[in-house]
mmCIF file of N, CA and C in Angstrom:
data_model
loop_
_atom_site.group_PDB
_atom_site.id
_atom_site.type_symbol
_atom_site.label_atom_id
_atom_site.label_comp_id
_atom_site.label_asym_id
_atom_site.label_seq_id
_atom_site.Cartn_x
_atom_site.Cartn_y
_atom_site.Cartn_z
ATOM 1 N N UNK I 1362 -85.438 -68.762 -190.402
ATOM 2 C CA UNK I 1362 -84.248 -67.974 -190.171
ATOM 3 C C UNK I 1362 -83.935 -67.986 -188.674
ATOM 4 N N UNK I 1363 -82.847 -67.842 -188.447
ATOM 5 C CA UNK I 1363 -82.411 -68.546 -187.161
ATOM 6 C C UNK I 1363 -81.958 -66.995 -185.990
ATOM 7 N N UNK I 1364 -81.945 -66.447 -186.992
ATOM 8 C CA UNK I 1364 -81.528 -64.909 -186.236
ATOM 9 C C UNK I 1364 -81.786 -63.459 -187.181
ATOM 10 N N UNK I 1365 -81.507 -62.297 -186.526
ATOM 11 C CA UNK I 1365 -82.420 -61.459 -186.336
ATOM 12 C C UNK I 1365 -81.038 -60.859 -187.925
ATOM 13 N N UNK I 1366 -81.967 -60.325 -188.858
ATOM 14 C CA UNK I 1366 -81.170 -59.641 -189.742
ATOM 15 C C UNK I 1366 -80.666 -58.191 -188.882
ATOM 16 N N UNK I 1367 -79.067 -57.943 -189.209
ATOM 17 C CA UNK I 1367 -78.465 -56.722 -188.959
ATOM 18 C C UNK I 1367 -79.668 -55.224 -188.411
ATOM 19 N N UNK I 1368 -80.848 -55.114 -189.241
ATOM 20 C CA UNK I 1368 -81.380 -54.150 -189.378
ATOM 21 C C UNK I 1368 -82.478 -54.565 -188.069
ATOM 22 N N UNK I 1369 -82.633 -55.259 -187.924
ATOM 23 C CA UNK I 1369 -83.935 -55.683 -187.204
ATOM 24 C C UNK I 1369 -83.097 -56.221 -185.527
ATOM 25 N N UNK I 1370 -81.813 -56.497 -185.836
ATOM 26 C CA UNK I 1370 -80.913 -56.830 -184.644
ATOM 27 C C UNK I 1370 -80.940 -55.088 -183.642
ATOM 28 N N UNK I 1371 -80.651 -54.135 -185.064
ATOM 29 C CA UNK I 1371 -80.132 -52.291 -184.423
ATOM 30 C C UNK I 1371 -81.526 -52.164 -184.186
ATOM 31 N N UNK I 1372 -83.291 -52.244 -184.817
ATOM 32 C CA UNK I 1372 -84.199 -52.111 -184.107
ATOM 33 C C UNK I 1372 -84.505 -52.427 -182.663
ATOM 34 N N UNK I 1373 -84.199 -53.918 -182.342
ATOM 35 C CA UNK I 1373 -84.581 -54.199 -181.209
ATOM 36 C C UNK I 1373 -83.567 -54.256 -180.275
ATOM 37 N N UNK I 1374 -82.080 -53.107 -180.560
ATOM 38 C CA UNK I 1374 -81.454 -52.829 -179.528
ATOM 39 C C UNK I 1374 -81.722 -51.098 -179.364
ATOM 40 N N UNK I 1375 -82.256 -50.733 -180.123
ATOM 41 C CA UNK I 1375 -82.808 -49.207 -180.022
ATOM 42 C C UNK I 1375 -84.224 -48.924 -179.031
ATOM 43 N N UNK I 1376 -85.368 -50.172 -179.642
ATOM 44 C CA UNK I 1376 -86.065 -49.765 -178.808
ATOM 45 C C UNK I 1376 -85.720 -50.457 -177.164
ATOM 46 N N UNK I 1377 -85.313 -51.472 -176.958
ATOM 47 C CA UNK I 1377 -85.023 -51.632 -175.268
ATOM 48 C C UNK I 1377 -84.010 -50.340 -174.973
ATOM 49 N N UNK I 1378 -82.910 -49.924 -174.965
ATOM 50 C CA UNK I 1378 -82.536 -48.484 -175.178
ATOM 51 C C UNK I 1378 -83.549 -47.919 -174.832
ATOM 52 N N UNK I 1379 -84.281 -47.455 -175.477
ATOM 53 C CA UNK I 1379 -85.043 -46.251 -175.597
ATOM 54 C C UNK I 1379 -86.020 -46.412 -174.452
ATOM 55 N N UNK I 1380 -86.129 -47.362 -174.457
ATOM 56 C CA UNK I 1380 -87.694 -47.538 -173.140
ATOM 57 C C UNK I 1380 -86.697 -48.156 -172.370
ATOM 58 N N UNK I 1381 -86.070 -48.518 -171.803
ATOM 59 C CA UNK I 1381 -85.645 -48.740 -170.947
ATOM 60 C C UNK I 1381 -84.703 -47.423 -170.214
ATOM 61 N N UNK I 1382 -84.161 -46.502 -170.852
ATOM 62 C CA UNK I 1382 -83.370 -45.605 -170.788
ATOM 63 C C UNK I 1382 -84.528 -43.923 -170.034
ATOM 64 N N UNK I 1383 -85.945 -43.933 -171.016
ATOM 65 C CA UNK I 1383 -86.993 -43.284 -170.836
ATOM 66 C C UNK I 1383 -87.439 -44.130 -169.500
ATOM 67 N N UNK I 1384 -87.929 -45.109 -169.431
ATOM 68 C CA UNK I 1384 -88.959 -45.539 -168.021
ATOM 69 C C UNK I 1384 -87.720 -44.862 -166.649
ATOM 70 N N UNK I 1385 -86.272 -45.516 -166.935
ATOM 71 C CA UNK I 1385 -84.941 -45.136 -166.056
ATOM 72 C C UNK I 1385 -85.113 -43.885 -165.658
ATOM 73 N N UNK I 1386 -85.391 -43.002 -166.383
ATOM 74 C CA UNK I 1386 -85.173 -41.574 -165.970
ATOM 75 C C UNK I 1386 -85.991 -40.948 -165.478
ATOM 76 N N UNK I 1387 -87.392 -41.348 -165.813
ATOM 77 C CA UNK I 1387 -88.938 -40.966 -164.968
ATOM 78 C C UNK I 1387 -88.965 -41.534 -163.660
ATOM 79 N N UNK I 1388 -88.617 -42.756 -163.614
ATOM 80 C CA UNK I 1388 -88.847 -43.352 -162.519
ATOM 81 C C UNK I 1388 -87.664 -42.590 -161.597
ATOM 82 N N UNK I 1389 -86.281 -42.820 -161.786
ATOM 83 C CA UNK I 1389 -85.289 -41.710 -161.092
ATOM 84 C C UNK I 1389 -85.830 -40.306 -160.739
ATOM 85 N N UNK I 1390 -86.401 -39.828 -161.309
ATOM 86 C CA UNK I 1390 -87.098 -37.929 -161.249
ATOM 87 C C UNK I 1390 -87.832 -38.450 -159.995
ATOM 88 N N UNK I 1391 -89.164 -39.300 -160.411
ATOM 89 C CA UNK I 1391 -90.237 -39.447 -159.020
ATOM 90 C C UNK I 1391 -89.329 -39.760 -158.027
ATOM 91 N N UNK I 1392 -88.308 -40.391 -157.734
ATOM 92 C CA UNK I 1392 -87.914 -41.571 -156.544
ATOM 93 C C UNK I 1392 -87.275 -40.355 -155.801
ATOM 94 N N UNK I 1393 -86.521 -39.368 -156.988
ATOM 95 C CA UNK I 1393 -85.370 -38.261 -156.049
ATOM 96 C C UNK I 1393 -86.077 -37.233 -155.210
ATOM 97 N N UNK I 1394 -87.601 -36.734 -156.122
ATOM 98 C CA UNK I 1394 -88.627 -35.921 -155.871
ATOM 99 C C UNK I 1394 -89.444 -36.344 -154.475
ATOM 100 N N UNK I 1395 -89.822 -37.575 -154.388
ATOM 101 C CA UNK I 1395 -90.675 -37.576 -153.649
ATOM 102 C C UNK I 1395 -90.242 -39.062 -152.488
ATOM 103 N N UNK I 1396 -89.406 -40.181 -153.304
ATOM 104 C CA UNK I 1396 -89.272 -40.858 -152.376
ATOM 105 C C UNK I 1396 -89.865 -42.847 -152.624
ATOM 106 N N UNK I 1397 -90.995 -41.942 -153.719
ATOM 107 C CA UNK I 1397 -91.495 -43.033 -153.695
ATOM 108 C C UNK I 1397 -91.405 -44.030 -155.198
ATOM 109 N N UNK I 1398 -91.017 -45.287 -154.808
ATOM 110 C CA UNK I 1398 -90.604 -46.302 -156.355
ATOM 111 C C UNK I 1398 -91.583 -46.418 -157.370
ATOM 112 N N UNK I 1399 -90.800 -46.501 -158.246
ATOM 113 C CA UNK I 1399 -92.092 -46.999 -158.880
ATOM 114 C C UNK I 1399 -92.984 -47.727 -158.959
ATOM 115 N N UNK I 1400 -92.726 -49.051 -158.110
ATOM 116 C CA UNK I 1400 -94.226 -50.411 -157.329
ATOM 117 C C UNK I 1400 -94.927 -49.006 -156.537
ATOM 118 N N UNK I 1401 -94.403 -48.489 -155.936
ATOM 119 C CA UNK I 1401 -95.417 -47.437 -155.576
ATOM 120 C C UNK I 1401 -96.063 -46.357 -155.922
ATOM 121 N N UNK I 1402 -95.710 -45.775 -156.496
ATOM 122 C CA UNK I 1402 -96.654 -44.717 -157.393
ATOM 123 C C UNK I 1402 -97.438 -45.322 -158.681
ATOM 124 N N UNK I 1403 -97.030 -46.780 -158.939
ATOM 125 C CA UNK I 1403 -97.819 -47.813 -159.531
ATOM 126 C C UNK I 1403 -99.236 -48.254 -158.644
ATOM 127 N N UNK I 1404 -98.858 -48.528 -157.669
ATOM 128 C CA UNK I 1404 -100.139 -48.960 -156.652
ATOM 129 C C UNK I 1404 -100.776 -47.758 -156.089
ATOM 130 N N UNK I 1405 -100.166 -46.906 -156.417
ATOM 131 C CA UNK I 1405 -101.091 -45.377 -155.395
ATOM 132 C C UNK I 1405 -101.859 -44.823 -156.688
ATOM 133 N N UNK I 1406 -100.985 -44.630 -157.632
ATOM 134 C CA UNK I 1406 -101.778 -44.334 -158.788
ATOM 135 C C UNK I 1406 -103.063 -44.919 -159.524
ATOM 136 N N UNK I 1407 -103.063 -46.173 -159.063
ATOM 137 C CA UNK I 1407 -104.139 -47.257 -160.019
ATOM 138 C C UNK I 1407 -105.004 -47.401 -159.224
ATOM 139 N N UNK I 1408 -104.792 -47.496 -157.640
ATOM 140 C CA UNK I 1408 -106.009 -47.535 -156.694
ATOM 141 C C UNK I 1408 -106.320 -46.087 -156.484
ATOM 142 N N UNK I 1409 -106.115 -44.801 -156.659
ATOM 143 C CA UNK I 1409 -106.755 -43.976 -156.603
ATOM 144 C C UNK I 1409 -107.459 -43.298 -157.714
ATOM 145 N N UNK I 1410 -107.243 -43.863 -159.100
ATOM 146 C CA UNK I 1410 -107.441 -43.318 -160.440
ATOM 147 C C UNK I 1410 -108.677 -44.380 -161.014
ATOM 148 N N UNK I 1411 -108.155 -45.434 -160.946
ATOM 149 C CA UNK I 1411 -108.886 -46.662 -161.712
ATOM 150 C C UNK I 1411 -109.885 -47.398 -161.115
ATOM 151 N N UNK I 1412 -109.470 -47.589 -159.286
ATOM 152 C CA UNK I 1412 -110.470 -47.888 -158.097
ATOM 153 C C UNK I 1412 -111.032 -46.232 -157.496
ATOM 154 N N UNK I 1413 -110.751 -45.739 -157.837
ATOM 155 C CA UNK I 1413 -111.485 -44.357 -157.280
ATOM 156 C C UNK I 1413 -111.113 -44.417 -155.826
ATOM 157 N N UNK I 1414 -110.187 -44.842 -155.395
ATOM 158 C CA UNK I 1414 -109.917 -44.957 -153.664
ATOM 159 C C UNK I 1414 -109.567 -46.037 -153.056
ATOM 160 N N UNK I 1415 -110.081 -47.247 -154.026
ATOM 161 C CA UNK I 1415 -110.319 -48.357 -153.315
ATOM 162 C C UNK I 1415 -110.501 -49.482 -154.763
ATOM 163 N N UNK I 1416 -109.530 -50.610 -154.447
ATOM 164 C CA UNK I 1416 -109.188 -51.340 -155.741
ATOM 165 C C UNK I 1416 -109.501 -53.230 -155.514
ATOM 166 N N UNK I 1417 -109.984 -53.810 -155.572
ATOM 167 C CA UNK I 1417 -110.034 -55.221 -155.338
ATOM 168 C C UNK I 1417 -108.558 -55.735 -155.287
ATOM 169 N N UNK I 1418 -107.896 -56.392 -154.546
ATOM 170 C CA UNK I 1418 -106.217 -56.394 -154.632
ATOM 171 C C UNK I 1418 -105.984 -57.425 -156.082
ATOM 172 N N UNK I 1419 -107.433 -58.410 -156.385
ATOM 173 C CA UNK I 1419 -106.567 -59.550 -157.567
ATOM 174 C C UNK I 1419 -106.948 -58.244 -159.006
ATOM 175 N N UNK I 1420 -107.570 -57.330 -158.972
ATOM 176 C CA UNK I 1420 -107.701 -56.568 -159.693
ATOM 177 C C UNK I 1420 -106.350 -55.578 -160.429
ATOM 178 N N UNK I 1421 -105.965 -55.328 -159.173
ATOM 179 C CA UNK I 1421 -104.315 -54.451 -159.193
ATOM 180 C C UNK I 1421 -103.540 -55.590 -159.232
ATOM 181 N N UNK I 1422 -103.440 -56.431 -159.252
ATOM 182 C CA UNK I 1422 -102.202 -57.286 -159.545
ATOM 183 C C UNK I 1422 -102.313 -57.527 -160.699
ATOM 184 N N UNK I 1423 -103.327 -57.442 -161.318
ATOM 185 C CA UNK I 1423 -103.759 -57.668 -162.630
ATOM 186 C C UNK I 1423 -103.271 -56.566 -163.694
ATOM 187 N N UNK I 1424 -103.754 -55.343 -163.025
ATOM 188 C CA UNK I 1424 -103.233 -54.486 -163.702
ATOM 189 C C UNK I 1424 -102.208 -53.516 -163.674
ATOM 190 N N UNK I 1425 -101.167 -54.451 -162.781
ATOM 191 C CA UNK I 1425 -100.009 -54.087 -162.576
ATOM 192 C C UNK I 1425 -99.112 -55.245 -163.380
ATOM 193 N N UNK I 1426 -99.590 -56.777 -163.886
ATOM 194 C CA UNK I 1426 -98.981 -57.663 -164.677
ATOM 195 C C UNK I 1426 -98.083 -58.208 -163.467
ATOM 196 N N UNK I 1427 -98.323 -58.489 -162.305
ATOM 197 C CA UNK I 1427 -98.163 -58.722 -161.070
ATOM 198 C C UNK I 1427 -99.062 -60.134 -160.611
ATOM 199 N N UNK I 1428 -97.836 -61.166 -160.030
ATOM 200 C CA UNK I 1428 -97.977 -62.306 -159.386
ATOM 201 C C UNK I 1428 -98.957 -61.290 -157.737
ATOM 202 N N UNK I 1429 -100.221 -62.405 -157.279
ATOM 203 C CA UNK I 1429 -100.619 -62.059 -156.410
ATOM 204 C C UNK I 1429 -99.838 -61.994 -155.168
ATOM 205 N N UNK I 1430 -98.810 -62.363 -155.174
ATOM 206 C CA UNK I 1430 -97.731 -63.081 -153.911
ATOM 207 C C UNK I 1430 -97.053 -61.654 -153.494
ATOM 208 N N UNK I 1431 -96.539 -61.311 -154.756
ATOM 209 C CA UNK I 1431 -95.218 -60.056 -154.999
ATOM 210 C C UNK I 1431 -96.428 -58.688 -154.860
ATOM 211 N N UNK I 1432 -97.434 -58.973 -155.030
ATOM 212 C CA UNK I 1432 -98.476 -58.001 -154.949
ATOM 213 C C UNK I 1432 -98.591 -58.080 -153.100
ATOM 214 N N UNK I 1433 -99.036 -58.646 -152.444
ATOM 215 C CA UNK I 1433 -99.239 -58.978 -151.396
ATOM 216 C C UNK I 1433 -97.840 -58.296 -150.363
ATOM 217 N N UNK I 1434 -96.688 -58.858 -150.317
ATOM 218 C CA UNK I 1434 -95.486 -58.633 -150.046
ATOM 219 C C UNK I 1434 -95.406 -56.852 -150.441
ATOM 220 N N UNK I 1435 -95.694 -56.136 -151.370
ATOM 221 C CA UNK I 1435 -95.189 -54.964 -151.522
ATOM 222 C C UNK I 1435 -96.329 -54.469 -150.780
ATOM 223 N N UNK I 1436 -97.779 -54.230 -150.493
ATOM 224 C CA UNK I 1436 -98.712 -53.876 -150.170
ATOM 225 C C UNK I 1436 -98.655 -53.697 -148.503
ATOM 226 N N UNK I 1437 -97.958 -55.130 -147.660
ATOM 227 C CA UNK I 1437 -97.511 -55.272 -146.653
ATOM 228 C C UNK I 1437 -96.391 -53.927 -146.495
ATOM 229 N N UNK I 1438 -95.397 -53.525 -147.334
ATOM 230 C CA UNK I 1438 -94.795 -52.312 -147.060
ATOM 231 C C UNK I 1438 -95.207 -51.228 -146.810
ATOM 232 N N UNK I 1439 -96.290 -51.054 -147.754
ATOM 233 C CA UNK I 1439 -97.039 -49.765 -147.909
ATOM 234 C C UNK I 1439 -97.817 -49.448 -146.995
ATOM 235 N N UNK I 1440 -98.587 -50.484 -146.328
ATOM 236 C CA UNK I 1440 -99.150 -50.277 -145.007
ATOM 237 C C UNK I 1440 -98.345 -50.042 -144.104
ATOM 238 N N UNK I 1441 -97.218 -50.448 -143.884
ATOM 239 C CA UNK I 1441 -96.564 -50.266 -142.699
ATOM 240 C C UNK I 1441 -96.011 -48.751 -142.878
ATOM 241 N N UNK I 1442 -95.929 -48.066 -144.072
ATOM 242 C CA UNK I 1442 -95.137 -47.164 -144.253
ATOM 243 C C UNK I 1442 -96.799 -45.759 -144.203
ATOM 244 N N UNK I 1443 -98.136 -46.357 -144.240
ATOM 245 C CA UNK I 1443 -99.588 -45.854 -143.787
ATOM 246 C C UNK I 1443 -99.646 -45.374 -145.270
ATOM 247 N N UNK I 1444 -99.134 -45.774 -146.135
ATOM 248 C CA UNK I 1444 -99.847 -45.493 -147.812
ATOM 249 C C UNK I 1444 -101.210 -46.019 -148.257
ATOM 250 N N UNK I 1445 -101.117 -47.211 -147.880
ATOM 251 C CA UNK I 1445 -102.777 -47.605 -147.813
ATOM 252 C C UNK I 1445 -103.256 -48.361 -146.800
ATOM 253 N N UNK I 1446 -104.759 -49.352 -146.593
ATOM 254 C CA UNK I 1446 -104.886 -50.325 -145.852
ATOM 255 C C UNK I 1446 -105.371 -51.171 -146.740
ATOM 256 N N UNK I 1447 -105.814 -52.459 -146.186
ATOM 257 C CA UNK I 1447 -106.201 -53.536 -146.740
ATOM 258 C C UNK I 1447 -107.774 -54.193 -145.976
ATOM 259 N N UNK I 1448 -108.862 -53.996 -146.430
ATOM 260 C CA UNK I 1448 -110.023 -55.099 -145.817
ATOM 261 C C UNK I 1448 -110.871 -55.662 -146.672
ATOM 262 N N UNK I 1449 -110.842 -56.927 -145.861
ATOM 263 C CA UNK I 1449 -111.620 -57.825 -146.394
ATOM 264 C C UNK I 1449 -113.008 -57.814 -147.146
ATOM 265 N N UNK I 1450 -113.150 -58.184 -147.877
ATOM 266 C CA UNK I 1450 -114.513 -57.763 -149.311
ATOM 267 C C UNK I 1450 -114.997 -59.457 -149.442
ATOM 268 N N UNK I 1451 -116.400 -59.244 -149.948
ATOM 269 C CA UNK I 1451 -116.765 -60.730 -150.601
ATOM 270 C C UNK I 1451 -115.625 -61.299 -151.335
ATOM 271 N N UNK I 1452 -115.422 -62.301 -150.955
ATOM 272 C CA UNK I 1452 -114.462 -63.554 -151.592
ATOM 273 C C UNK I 1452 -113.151 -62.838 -151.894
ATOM 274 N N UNK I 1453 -112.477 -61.889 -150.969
ATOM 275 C CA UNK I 1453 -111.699 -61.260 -151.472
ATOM 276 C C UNK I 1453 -110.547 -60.229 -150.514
ATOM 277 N N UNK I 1454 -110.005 -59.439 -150.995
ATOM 278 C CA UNK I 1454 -109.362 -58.100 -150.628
ATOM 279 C C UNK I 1454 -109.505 -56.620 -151.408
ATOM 280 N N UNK I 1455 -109.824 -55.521 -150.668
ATOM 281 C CA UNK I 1455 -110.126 -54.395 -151.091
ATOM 282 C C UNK I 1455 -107.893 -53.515 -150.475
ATOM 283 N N UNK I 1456 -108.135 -53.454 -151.514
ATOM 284 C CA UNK I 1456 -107.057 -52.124 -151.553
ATOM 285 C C UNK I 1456 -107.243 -50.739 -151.439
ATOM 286 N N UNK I 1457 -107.361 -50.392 -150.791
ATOM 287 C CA UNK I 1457 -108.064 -48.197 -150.020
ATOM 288 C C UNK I 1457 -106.502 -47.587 -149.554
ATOM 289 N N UNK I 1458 -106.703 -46.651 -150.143
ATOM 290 C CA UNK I 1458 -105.689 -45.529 -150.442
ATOM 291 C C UNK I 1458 -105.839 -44.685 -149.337
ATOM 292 N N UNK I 1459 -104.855 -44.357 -148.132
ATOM 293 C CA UNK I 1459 -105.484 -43.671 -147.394
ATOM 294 C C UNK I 1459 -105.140 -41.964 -147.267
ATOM 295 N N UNK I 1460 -105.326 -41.028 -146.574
ATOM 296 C CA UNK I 1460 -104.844 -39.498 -146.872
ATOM 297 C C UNK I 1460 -103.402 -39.427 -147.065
ATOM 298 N N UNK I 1461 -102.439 -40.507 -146.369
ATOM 299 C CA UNK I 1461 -101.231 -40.020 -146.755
ATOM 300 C C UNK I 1461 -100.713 -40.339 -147.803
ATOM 301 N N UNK I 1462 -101.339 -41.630 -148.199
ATOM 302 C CA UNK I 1462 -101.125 -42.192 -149.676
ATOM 303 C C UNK I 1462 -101.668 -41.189 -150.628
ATOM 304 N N UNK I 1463 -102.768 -40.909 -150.674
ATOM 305 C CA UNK I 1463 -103.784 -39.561 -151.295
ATOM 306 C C UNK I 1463 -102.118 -38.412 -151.676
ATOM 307 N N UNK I 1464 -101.802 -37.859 -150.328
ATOM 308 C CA UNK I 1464 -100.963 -36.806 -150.073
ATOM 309 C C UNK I 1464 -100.189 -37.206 -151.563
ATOM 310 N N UNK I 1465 -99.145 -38.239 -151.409
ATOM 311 C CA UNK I 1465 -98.202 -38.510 -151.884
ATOM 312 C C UNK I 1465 -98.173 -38.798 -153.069
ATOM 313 N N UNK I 1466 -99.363 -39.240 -153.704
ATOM 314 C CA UNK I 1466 -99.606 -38.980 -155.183
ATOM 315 C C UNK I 1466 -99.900 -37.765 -155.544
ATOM 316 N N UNK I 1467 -100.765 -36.970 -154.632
ATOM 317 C CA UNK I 1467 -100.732 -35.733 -155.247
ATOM 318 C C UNK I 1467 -99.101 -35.157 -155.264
ATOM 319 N N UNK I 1468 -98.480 -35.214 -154.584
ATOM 320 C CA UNK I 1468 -96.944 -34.553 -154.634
ATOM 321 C C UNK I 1468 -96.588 -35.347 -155.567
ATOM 322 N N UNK I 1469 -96.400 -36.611 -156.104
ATOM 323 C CA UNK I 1469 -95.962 -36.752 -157.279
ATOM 324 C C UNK I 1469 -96.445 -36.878 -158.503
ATOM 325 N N UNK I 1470 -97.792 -36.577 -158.404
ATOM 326 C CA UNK I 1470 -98.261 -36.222 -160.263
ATOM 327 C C UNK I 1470 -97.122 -35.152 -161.425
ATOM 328 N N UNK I 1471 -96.965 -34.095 -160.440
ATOM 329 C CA UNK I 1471 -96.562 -33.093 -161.187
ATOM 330 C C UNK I 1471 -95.317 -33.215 -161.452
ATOM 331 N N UNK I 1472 -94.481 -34.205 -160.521
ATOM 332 C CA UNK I 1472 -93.163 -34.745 -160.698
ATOM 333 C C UNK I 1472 -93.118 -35.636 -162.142
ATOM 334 N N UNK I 1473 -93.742 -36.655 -162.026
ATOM 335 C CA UNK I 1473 -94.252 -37.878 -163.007
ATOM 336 C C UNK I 1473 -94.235 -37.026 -164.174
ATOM 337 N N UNK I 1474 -95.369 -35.599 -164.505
ATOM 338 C CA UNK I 1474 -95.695 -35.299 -165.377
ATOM 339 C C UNK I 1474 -94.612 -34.586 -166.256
ATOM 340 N N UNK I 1475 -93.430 -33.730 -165.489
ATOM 341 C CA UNK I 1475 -92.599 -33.160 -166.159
ATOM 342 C C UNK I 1475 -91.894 -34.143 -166.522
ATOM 343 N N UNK I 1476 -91.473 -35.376 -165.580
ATOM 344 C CA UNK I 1476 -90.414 -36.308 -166.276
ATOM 345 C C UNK I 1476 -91.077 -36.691 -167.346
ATOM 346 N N UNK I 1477 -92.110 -37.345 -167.447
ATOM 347 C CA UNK I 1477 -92.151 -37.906 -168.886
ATOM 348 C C UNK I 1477 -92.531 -37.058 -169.691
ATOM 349 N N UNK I 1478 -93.098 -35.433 -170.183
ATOM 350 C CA UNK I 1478 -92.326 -34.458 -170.884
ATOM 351 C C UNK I 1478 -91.287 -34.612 -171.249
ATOM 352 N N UNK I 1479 -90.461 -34.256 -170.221
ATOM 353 C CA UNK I 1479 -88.876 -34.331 -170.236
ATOM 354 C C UNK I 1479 -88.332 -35.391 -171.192
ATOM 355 N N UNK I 1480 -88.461 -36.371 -170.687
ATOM 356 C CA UNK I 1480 -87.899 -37.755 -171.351
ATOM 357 C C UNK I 1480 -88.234 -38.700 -172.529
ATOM 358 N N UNK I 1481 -89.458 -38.090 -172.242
ATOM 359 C CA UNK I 1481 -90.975 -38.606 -173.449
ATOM 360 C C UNK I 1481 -91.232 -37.953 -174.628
ATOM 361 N N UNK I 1482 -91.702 -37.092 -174.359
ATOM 362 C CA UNK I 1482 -92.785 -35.969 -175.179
ATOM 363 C C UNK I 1482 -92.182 -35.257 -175.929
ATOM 364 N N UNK I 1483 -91.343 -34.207 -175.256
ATOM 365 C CA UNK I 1483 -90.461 -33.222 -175.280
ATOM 366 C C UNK I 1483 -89.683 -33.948 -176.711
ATOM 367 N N UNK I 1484 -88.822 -34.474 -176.286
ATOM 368 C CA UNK I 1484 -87.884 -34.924 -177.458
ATOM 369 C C UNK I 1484 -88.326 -35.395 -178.776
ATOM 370 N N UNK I 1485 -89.662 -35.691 -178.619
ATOM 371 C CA UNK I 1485 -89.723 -35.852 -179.580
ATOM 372 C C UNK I 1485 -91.020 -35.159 -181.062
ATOM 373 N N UNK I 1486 -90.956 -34.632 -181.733
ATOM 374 C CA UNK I 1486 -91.615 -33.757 -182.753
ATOM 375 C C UNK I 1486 -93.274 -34.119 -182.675
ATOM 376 N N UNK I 1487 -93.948 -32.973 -182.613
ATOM 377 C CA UNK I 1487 -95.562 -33.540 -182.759
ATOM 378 C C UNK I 1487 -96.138 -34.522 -183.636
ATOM 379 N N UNK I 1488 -95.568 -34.358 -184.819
ATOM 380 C CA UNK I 1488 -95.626 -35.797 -185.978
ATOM 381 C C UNK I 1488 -94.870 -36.467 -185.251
ATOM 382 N N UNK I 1489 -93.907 -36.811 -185.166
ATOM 383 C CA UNK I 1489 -92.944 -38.236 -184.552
ATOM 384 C C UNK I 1489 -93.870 -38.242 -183.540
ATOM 385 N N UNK I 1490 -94.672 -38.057 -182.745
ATOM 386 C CA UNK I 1490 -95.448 -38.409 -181.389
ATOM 387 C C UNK I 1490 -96.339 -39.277 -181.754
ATOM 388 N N UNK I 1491 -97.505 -39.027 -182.694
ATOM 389 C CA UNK I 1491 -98.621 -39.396 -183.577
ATOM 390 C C UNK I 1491 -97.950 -40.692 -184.287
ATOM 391 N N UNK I 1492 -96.656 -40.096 -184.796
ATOM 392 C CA UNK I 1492 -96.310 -41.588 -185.593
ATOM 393 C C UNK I 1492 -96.194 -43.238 -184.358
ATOM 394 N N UNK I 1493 -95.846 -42.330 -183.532
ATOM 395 C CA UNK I 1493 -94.766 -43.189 -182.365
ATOM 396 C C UNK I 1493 -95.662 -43.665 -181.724
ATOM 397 N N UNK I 1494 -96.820 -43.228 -181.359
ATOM 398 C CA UNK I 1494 -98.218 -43.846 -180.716
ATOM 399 C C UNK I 1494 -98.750 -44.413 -181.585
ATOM 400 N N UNK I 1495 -98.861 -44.353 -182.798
ATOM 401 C CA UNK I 1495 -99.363 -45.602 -183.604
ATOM 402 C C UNK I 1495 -98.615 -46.774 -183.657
ATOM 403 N N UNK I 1496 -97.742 -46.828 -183.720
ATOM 404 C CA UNK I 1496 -96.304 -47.322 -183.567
ATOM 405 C C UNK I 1496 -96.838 -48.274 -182.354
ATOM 406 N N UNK I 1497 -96.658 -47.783 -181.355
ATOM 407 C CA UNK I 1497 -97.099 -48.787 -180.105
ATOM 408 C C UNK I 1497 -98.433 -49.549 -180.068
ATOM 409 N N UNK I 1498 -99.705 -48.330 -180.934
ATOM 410 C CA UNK I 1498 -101.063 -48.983 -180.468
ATOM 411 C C UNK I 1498 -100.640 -50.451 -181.405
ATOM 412 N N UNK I 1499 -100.245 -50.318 -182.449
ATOM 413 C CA UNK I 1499 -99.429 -51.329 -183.140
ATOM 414 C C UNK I 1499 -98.886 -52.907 -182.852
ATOM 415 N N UNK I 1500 -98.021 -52.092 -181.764
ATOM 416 C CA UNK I 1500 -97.453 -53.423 -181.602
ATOM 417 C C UNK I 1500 -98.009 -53.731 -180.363
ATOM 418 N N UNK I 1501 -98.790 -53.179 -179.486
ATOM 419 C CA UNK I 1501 -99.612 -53.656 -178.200
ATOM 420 C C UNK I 1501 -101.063 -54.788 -179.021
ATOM 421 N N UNK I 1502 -101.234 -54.265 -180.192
ATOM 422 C CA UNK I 1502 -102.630 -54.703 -180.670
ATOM 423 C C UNK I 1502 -101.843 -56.305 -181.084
ATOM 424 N N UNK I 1503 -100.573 -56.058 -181.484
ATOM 425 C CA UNK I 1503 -100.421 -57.676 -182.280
ATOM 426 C C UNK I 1503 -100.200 -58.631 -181.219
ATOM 427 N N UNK I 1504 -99.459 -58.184 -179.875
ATOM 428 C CA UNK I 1504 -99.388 -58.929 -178.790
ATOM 429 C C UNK I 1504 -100.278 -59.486 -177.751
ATOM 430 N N UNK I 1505 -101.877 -59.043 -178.501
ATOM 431 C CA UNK I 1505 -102.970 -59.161 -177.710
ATOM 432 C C UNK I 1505 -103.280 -60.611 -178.007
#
């Protein structure tokens, strides 16, 4: 079959909609709140949560689904702007989060957290939540 039946055409214009419309509005809340994009509260968040302070850089590019290049280039901002530093590790680069970077995630957790309430959670029913996360573990598991 060469194209998407009517029903399955309104699915996969509902869900880009929907996640695209939801990520839009979280990410807008943090940026107005605090300043900072989402490549950045992406990289402040994962090296202070997942590296505990300090992240191997091919590690975060990794788990940002991030070319090492475009990883490199945004990281160069962030230092200049004193969000983190960068030193050299066996065969490698260490990513360290420094107090003002620290600062600035803490000021935007609580931002982050109401938006996606807000935009996320909120709207939708404690069953529809349960359904809707299976729903994803779902379709994350078939794309593995």
């Amino acid at each position: 079959m060469d194209r998407l039946s009517k029903d399955d055409m309104a699915l996969w214009h509902a869900w880009k909609r929907a996640a695209e419309t939801v990520r839009a509005r979280v990410v807008e809340d943090v940026a107005a709140a605090t300043g900072l994009s989402d490549p950045d509260f992406g990289v402040l968040t994962r090296v202070a949560e997942d590296g505990k302070g300090s992240l191997r850089q091919n590690q975060l590019a990794d788990s940002m689904g991030w070319h090492r290049s475009r990883l490199s280039h945004h990281l160069t901002r962030m230092e200049q702007r004193g969000l983190v530093t960068r030193r050299p590790v066996d065969g490698g680069v260490e990513v360290v989060i420094t107090d003002a970077g620290r600062a600035e995630v803490a000021r935007a957790r609580p931002v982050h957290a109401a938006a996606v309430r807000a935009h996320l959670v909120e709207p939708l029913g404690k069953a529809d939540r349960a359904t809707f996360f299976a729903c994803l573990a779902a379709l994350a598991e078939s794309c593995d």
